[in-house]
XYZ file of C-alpha atoms in Angstrom:
331
model
C -16.960 5.736 -26.911
C -15.532 7.261 -23.722
C -13.471 4.761 -21.726
C -13.965 4.072 -18.025
C -10.380 5.192 -17.434
C -11.290 8.617 -18.832
C -14.557 8.767 -16.906
C -12.998 8.455 -13.470
C -10.637 11.402 -14.075
C -12.692 13.622 -16.368
C -13.601 16.080 -13.591
C -10.105 16.227 -12.033
C -7.519 18.883 -12.855
C -4.672 16.383 -13.125
C -2.001 19.061 -13.537
C -2.925 20.872 -10.333
C -4.224 18.022 -8.138
C -2.254 15.485 -6.094
C -3.220 11.847 -6.385
C -2.499 8.195 -5.732
C -3.005 5.316 -8.129
C -3.234 1.816 -6.706
C -2.110 -1.206 -8.704
C -1.033 0.739 -11.791
C 1.464 -1.927 -12.918
C 2.301 -1.442 -16.632
C -0.747 0.635 -17.553
C -1.211 3.660 -15.278
C -4.258 5.849 -15.712
C -2.233 8.952 -14.849
C 1.426 9.151 -15.855
C 4.128 10.979 -13.922
C 4.551 13.525 -16.699
C 0.821 14.327 -16.569
C 0.490 15.298 -12.920
C 1.431 14.909 -9.277
C 0.844 11.171 -8.860
C 2.301 8.482 -6.583
C 1.953 4.786 -7.397
C 0.860 2.469 -4.590
C 1.132 -1.323 -4.606
C 1.410 -4.269 -2.250
C 5.089 -4.920 -3.095
C 8.228 -3.177 -4.396
C 8.686 -2.868 -8.147
C 11.169 -5.743 -8.490
C 8.820 -8.147 -6.704
C 5.968 -7.120 -8.980
C 8.137 -7.698 -12.026
C 9.056 -11.197 -10.886
C 5.404 -12.256 -10.692
C 4.150 -10.258 -13.693
C 2.117 -12.481 -16.027
C 0.586 -10.426 -18.823
C 1.065 -11.938 -22.295
C 0.925 -8.577 -24.071
C 3.369 -6.602 -21.912
C 6.896 -6.807 -20.541
C 7.712 -6.798 -16.803
C 10.061 -3.903 -17.541
C 7.034 -1.757 -18.386
C 5.799 -1.771 -14.766
C 5.939 1.681 -13.195
C 8.100 2.229 -10.141
C 6.256 1.716 -6.861
C 6.382 4.868 -4.733
C 4.490 3.489 -1.724
C 4.356 -0.127 -0.539
C 1.022 -0.516 1.248
C 1.238 -3.364 3.722
C 0.295 -3.615 7.369
C 0.405 0.123 8.130
C -2.514 2.398 7.140
C -2.058 4.107 3.788
C -2.430 7.558 5.373
C 0.760 6.931 7.371
C 2.756 6.695 4.132
C 1.832 10.114 2.729
C 2.705 13.589 3.961
C -0.851 14.924 3.705
C -4.248 13.854 2.317
C -4.530 13.842 -1.462
C -7.116 15.197 -3.888
C -7.907 11.882 -5.561
C -7.218 8.144 -5.573
C -7.638 5.816 -8.557
C -7.912 2.030 -8.619
C -8.732 -0.031 -11.703
C -9.554 -3.716 -11.155
C -8.229 -3.565 -7.592
C -11.251 -3.484 -5.276
C -12.191 -7.088 -6.091
C -8.785 -8.307 -4.837
C -8.700 -6.668 -1.391
C -9.359 -9.104 1.491
C -11.129 -6.558 3.729
C -13.414 -4.390 1.607
C -14.699 -2.146 4.406
C -11.260 -1.614 5.912
C -9.829 -0.801 2.481
C -12.487 1.779 1.638
C -12.057 3.485 4.998
C -8.255 3.511 4.780
C -8.578 5.219 1.408
C -10.954 7.765 2.945
C -8.346 8.600 5.595
C -5.850 9.344 2.794
C -8.261 11.672 0.961
C -9.024 15.311 1.613
C -12.600 16.153 2.523
C -14.323 16.301 -0.831
C -11.576 14.254 -2.465
C -12.478 11.749 -5.167
C -12.088 7.977 -5.288
C -12.341 6.616 -8.823
C -12.928 2.884 -9.245
C -13.145 0.584 -12.248
C -14.809 -2.663 -11.218
C -15.230 -5.941 -13.161
C -18.853 -6.898 -13.768
C -19.438 -10.477 -12.572
C -21.608 -11.296 -15.559
C -18.821 -10.787 -18.094
C -15.778 -12.335 -16.406
C -14.739 -15.736 -15.129
C -16.773 -14.905 -11.967
C -20.042 -15.319 -13.885
C -21.075 -18.382 -11.858
C -20.501 -16.756 -8.490
C -23.071 -15.046 -6.297
C -22.575 -11.334 -5.724
C -20.899 -10.536 -2.412
C -23.124 -10.356 0.658
C -23.081 -7.847 3.535
C -22.269 -10.660 5.951
C -19.096 -11.485 4.035
C -18.053 -7.839 4.168
C -18.716 -7.477 7.891
C -16.927 -10.752 8.665
C -13.796 -9.681 6.759
C -13.829 -6.301 8.526
C -14.345 -7.558 12.080
C -11.767 -10.328 11.650
C -9.343 -7.886 10.066
C -8.460 -9.899 6.977
C -5.038 -8.959 5.614
C -4.971 -11.821 3.127
C -7.727 -13.541 1.148
C -9.570 -16.074 3.281
C -9.794 -19.764 2.433
C -13.449 -19.273 1.519
C -12.639 -16.405 -0.826
C -9.848 -18.351 -2.543
C -11.820 -21.580 -2.786
C -14.933 -19.952 -4.252
C -12.878 -18.014 -6.783
C -11.072 -21.141 -7.987
C -13.933 -23.634 -7.756
C -16.589 -21.574 -9.505
C -14.497 -19.902 -12.206
C -15.733 -20.452 -15.739
C -14.073 -20.397 -19.139
C -17.008 -18.587 -20.728
C -18.334 -15.450 -19.016
C -21.976 -16.402 -19.095
C -23.746 -18.650 -16.643
C -27.138 -18.929 -18.278
C -26.948 -22.727 -18.000
C -26.075 -22.549 -14.292
C -27.319 -19.365 -12.582
C -25.403 -18.007 -9.632
C -28.325 -18.751 -7.317
C -28.314 -22.459 -8.187
C -30.389 -24.698 -10.397
C -32.251 -27.982 -10.258
C -30.111 -29.205 -13.155
C -27.188 -29.939 -10.825
C -23.626 -28.675 -10.534
C -21.566 -28.777 -13.761
C -19.226 -31.768 -13.929
C -16.175 -29.567 -14.480
C -16.691 -28.026 -11.029
C -17.157 -31.367 -9.301
C -14.004 -32.760 -10.913
C -11.786 -29.936 -9.697
C -13.038 -29.817 -6.084
C -10.847 -32.563 -4.498
C -7.589 -31.112 -5.816
C -8.664 -27.588 -4.936
C -9.442 -28.731 -1.407
C -5.917 -30.155 -1.052
C -4.497 -26.949 -2.492
C -6.304 -24.550 -0.132
C -5.495 -26.801 2.819
C -1.810 -26.453 1.905
C -2.225 -22.683 1.603
C -3.846 -22.596 5.036
C -1.164 -24.736 6.668
C 1.660 -22.671 5.169
C -0.086 -19.306 5.671
C 0.690 -18.486 2.051
C -0.741 -15.323 0.490
C -2.827 -16.294 -2.540
C -4.413 -13.592 -4.653
C -8.075 -14.059 -5.603
C -11.208 -12.179 -6.573
C -12.479 -11.745 -3.020
C -15.503 -9.646 -4.019
C -17.998 -10.036 -6.834
C -20.201 -7.229 -8.151
C -22.611 -6.047 -10.782
C -23.406 -2.298 -10.956
C -26.653 -2.876 -9.050
C -25.046 -5.043 -6.351
C -22.274 -2.466 -5.927
C -24.933 0.092 -5.031
C -26.461 -2.436 -2.637
C -23.048 -2.699 -0.973
C -22.858 1.077 -0.625
C -26.295 1.172 0.984
C -25.526 -1.662 3.426
C -22.345 0.026 4.583
C -23.884 3.502 4.714
C -26.508 2.283 7.199
C -23.657 0.823 9.293
C -21.841 4.181 9.058
C -18.953 2.436 7.350
C -19.235 4.127 3.959
C -17.878 7.707 4.156
C -18.584 8.584 0.529
C -21.237 10.090 -1.671
C -21.710 8.500 -5.063
C -20.942 11.217 -7.531
C -21.546 9.055 -10.599
C -21.836 5.417 -11.643
C -21.280 4.352 -15.235
C -23.006 1.001 -15.948
C -21.260 -1.679 -17.981
C -21.625 -0.920 -21.669
C -22.096 -3.435 -24.483
C -18.771 -4.951 -25.452
C -17.143 -4.058 -22.102
C -16.474 -6.154 -18.997
C -16.386 -3.490 -16.264
C -18.182 -0.467 -14.867
C -16.884 2.748 -13.314
C -17.764 4.648 -10.136
C -16.750 8.040 -8.845
C -17.055 8.466 -5.072
C -16.719 11.725 -3.148
C -15.181 11.669 0.355
C -17.408 13.097 3.072
C -17.050 13.463 6.814
C -20.668 12.839 7.737
C -23.582 13.521 5.464
C -27.223 12.638 5.071
C -26.620 13.145 1.369
C -24.912 9.745 1.144
C -28.219 7.885 1.045
C -29.687 10.323 -1.484
C -26.650 9.910 -3.721
C -27.130 6.137 -3.731
C -30.764 6.465 -4.737
C -29.833 8.935 -7.478
C -27.226 6.500 -8.772
C -29.805 3.701 -8.853
C -31.907 5.737 -11.248
C -29.067 5.708 -13.769
C -29.300 1.917 -14.040
C -31.800 0.510 -16.507
C -34.464 -1.980 -15.328
C -32.588 -4.633 -17.306
C -29.264 -3.863 -15.625
C -28.878 -7.298 -14.050
C -30.780 -9.333 -16.645
C -29.175 -12.118 -18.659
C -26.973 -10.953 -21.510
C -27.296 -12.166 -25.076
C -24.643 -14.462 -26.602
C -23.660 -11.724 -29.042
C -22.742 -9.376 -26.210
C -20.502 -12.026 -24.677
C -18.242 -12.618 -27.703
C -15.538 -10.058 -26.884
C -15.805 -10.761 -23.166
C -15.137 -14.464 -23.678
C -11.842 -13.694 -25.400
C -10.870 -11.413 -22.516
C -11.868 -14.010 -19.934
C -9.720 -16.646 -21.648
C -6.659 -14.391 -21.510
C -7.188 -13.384 -17.892
C -7.881 -16.916 -16.721
C -4.805 -18.280 -18.511
C -2.639 -15.604 -16.875
C -4.078 -16.433 -13.434
C -3.550 -20.163 -13.900
C 0.012 -19.636 -15.116
C 0.745 -17.672 -11.961
C -0.687 -20.447 -9.778
C 1.409 -23.025 -11.622
C 4.571 -20.949 -11.135
C 3.992 -20.797 -7.392
C 2.928 -24.392 -6.936
C 5.648 -25.842 -9.168
C 8.211 -24.411 -6.792
C 6.531 -26.144 -3.851
C 6.107 -29.750 -2.789
C 2.500 -29.692 -3.965
C 3.052 -30.047 -7.729
C 0.852 -33.121 -7.869
C -2.281 -31.169 -6.928
C -1.940 -28.865 -9.918
C -2.866 -31.553 -12.437
C -6.385 -30.104 -12.880
C -4.917 -26.624 -13.286
C -2.499 -27.834 -15.972
C -5.400 -29.512 -17.713
C -7.464 -26.318 -17.468
C -4.699 -24.248 -19.066
C -4.457 -26.774 -21.903
C -8.227 -26.674 -22.350
C -8.298 -22.878 -22.417
C -5.521 -22.733 -24.997
C -7.264 -25.276 -27.189
C -10.567 -23.426 -26.972
C -8.914 -20.126 -27.776
C -7.099 -21.526 -30.855
C -10.015 -23.701 -31.974
C -8.108 -26.983 -31.590
C -10.029 -30.111 -30.496
């Protein structure tokens, strides 16, 4: 089976083209020896290594950051526009989705390619969450979010689930009531986000939640607002046994073809694209979700343990213990 990482570069001449990869960390899609690539991240390499929390890799394996993308536009940090930009499991973390997409466009040549790998809500710890709405996107853009908002952080933490299926509690609500595990964690999470707000601390979170179909909805919303300067070259729906989908976008100046490209992409999705997924399809995804959630919780504990708010992490410590027990099969 062809991987999503291969799909987003399969039509690029890596040797001849110039590119940027965002958030490469220890597993870049394109290596320095393969082509003209610069690695972009939110912090210098040493800072990334200090907060690196992947159980199957060493901090020393993180690639050197060439460009630190902070307050200044990305285009200001490069000599000239590039042929392509790659970002795997990055788009969901950016506070301002519209601003991010348009900053990337400014760093691309006309006709340049943006390749994205995006987690599918249904198969990650975001399974309980609603897909992102156009109002959320417009709000983040007009308010110029440079860090995840309290709402984004709170939703990500409150509604996360150990098992990436929400058939017992659909994202649009249910008459059965809210699961007890969510209700139990809310008071401590409220104290935690209030502390984050008071201290203006940057807390990473999944700010945006997509399925392949809702991603295309997002493209259409923003295209009508003239805030989506891309054609969709190809979308690769989430395959069985995988937890993400891939999209190749083509930078355009102004084109009526944008809308047509979205409609063409929709036809590549099956009618069942957003239907419930069988338990068998979730087996591998549940293992992945456990690992990712444990890593995220360990990072939160590291940050909070160093603060005066250790007492509010009791539910998080309990959640880590629960996840470990479930993963190992212990009672």
